[in-house]
mmCIF file of C-alpha atoms in Angstrom:
data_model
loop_
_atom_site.group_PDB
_atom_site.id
_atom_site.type_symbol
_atom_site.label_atom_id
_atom_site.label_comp_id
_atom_site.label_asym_id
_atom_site.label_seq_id
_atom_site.Cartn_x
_atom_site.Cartn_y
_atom_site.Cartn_z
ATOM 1 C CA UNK G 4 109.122 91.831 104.016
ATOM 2 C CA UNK G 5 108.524 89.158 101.642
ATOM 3 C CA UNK G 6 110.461 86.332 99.640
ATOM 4 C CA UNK G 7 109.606 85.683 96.022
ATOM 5 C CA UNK G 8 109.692 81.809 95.824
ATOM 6 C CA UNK G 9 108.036 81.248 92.541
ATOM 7 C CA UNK G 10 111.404 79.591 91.235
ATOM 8 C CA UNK G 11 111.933 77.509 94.607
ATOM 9 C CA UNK G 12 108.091 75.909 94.187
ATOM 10 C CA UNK G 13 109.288 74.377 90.651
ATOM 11 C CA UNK G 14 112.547 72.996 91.794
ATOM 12 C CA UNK G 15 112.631 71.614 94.896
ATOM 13 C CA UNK G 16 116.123 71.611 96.899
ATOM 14 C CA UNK G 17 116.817 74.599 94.809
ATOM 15 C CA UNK G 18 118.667 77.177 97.262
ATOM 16 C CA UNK G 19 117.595 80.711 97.360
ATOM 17 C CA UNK G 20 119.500 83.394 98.596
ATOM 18 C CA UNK G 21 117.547 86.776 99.847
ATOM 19 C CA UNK G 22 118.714 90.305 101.055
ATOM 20 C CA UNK G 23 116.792 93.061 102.080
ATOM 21 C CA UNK G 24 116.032 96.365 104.020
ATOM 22 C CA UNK G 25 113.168 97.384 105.446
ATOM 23 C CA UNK G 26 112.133 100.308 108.380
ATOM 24 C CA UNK G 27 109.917 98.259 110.639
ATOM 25 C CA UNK G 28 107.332 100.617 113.134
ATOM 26 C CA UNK G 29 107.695 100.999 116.585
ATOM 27 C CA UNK G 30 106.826 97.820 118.838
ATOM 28 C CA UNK G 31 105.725 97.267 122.429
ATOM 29 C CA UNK G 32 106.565 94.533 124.464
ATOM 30 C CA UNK G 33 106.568 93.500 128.218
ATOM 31 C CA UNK G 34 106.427 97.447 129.098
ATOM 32 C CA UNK G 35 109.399 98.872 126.244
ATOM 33 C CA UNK G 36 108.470 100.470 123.361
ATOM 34 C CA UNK G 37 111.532 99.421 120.643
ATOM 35 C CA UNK G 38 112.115 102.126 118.434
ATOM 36 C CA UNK G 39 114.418 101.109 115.860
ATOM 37 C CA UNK G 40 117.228 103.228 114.797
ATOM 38 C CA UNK G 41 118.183 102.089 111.186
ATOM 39 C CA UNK G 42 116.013 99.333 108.723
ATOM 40 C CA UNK G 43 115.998 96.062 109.245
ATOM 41 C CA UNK G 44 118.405 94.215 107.091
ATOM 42 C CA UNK G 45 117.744 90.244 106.523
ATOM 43 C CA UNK G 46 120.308 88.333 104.620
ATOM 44 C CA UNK G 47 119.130 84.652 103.969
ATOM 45 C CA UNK G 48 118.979 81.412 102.470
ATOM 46 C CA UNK G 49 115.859 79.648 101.747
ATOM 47 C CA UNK G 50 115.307 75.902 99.872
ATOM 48 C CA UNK G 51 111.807 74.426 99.505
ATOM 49 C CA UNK G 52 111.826 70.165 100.068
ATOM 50 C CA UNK G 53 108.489 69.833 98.592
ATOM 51 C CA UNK G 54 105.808 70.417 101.343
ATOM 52 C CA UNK G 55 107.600 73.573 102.869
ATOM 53 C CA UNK G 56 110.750 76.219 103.455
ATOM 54 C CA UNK G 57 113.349 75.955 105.473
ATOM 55 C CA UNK G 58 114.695 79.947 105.639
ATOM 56 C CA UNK G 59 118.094 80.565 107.643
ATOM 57 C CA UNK G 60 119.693 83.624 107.738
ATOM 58 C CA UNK G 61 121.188 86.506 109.993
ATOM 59 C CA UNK G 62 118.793 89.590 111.073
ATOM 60 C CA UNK G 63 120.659 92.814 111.464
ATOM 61 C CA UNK G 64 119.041 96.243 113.295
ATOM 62 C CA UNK G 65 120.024 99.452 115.532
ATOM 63 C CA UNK G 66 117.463 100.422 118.698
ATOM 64 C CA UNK G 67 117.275 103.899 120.054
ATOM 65 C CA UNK G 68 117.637 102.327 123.844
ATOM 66 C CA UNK G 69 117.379 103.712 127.264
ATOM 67 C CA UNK G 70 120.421 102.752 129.548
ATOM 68 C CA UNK G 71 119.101 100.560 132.643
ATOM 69 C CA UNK G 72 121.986 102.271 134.629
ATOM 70 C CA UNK G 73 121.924 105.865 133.842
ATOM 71 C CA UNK G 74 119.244 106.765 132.107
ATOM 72 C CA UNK G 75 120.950 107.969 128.714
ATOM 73 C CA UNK G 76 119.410 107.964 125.249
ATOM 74 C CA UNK G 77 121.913 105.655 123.382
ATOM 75 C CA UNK G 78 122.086 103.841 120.276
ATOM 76 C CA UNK G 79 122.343 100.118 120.475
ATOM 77 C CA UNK G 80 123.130 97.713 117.923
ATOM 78 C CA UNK G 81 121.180 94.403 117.476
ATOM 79 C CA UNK G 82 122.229 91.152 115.175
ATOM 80 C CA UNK G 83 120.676 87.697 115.968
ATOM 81 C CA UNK G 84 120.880 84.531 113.556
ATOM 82 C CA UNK G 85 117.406 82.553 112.793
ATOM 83 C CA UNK G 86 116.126 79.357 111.886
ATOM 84 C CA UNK G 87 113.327 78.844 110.730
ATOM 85 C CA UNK G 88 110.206 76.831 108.861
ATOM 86 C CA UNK G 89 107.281 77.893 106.801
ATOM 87 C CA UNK G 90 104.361 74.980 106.302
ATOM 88 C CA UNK G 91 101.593 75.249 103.398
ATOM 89 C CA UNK G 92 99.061 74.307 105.635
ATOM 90 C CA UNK G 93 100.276 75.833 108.950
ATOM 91 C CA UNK G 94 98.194 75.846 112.052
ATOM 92 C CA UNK G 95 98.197 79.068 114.261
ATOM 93 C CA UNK G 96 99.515 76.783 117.067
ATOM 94 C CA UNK G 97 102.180 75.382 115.222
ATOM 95 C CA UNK G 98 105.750 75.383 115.579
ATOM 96 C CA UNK G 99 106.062 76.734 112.043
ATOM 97 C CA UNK G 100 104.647 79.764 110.175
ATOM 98 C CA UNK G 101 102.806 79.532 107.179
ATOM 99 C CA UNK G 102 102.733 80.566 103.651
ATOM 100 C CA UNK G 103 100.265 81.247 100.992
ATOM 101 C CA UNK G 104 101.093 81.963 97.124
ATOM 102 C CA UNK G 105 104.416 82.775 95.488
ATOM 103 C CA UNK G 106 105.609 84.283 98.469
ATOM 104 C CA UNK G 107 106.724 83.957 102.006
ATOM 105 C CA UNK G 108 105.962 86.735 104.477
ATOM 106 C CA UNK G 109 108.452 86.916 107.343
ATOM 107 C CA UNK G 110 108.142 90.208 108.791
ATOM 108 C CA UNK G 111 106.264 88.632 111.662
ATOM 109 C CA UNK G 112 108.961 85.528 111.625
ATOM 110 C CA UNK G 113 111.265 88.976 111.894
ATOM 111 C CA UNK G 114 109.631 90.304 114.743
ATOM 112 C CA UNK G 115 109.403 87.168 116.918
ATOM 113 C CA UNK G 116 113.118 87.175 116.111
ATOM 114 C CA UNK G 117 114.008 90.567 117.353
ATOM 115 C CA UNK G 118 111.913 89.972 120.413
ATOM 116 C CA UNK G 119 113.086 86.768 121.565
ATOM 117 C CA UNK G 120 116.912 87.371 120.995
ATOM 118 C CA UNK G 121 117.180 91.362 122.574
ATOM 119 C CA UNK G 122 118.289 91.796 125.918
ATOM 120 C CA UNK G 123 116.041 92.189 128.655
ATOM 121 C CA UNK G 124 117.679 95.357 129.798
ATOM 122 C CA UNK G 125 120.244 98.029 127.515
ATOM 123 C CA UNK G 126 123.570 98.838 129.234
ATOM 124 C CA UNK G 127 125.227 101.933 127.167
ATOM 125 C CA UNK G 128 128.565 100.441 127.958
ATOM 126 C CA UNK G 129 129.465 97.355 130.373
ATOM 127 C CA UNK G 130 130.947 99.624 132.774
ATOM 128 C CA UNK G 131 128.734 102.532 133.618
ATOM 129 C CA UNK G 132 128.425 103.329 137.126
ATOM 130 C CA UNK G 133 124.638 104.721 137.001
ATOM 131 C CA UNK G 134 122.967 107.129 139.314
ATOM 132 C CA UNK G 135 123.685 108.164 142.639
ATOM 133 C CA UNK G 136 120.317 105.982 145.104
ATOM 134 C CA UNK G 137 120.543 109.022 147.090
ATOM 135 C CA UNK G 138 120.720 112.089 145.498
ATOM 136 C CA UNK G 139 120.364 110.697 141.461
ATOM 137 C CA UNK G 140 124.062 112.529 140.475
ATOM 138 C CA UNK G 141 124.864 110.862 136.980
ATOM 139 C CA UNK G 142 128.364 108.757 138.644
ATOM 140 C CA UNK G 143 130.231 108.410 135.119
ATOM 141 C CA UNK G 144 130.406 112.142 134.941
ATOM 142 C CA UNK G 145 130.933 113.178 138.730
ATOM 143 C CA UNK G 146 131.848 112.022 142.268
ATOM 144 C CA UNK G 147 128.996 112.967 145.116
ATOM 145 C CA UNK G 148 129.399 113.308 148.452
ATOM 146 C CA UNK G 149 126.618 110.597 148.672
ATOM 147 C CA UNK G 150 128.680 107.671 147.667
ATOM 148 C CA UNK G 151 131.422 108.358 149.848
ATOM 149 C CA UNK G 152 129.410 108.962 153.114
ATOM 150 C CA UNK G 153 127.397 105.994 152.721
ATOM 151 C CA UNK G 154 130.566 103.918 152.420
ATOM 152 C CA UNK G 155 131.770 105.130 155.840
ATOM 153 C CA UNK G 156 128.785 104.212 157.442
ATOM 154 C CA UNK G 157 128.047 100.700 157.802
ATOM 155 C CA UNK G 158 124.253 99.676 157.206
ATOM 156 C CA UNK G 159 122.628 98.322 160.055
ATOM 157 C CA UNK G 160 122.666 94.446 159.627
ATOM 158 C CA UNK G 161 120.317 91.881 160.738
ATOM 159 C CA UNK G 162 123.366 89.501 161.698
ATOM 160 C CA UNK G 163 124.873 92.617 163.764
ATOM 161 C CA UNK G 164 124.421 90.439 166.944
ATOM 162 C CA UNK G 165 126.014 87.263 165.831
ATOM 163 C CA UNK G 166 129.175 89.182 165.025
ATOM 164 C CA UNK G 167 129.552 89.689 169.113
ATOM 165 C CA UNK G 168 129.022 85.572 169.359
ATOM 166 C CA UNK G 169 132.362 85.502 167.481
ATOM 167 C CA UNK G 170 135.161 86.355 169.244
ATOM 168 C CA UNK G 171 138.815 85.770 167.794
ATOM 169 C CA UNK G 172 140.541 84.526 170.559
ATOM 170 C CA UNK G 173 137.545 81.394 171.426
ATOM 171 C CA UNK G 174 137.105 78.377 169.052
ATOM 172 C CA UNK G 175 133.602 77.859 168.379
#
């Protein structure tokens, strides 16, 4: 995705206003693949102060996600907010990304966006109840036996013992 900026170069502290849409490929990071489910849509605001551009602007998206909790296909949608500066003569190492030409190229300003700002897990709704540990029954949907035995039984405790140090009718 790129910014025409021929008219910003000429006039410095001109303000430029961009929106676009673009379908970005699949990505892989830290073990997820993000498949997006709709383009990419960028609407921002750009001004050139003589040696560089300041671009601000709002990043809107939809991921095909996985729930972390149940396991369902869902679709999720993603909006973060950016901030950003593009240098002439940017180093790799810099805190800025750089520009060459009439043009500024922020698809990969885009993509640090989107992968800094998503969650580190998808939830397909704040209150799913997931899987069953035992026996993997999807508990939005049904009630297993599973869930109701293990919350008879107590689980065996490392701190079983102490409880017989306690004893409600002694002070301690």
């Amino acid at each position: 995705m790129k910014i025409p900026v021929a008219l910003e170069l000429k006039l410095p502290g001109h303000i430029g206003a961009f929106h676009a849409s673009e379908s970005f490929a699949d990505m892989e990071y830290l073990g997820r693949t993000l498949r997006f489910a709709a383009p990419v849509s960028v609407d921002a605001e750009y001004v050139f102060d003589g040696s560089g551009f300041s671009v601000k602007g709002t990043l809107k998206t939809s991921l095909h996600s996985q729930c972390a909790r149940c396991a369902k296909e869902f679709e999720e949608p993603f909006e973060t907010k950016f901030d950003e500066r593009f240098e002439k003569n940017a180093d790799e190492d810099g805190e800025c990304y750089g520009f060459s030409g009439e043009e500024l190229d922020v698809s990969q300003m885009l993509r640090d966006a989107i992968l800094l700002n998503m969650q580190p897990y998808s939830v397909c709704r704040p209150d799913c109840r997931g899987l069953c540990p035992v026996c993997g029954c999807d508990l939005n949907t049904a009630q297993c036996a599973c869930v109701q035995e293990a919350a008879e039984e107590e689980p065996p405790s490392p701190f079983a013992a102490l409880r017989t140090l306690l004893n409600d009718d002694k002070e301690v």
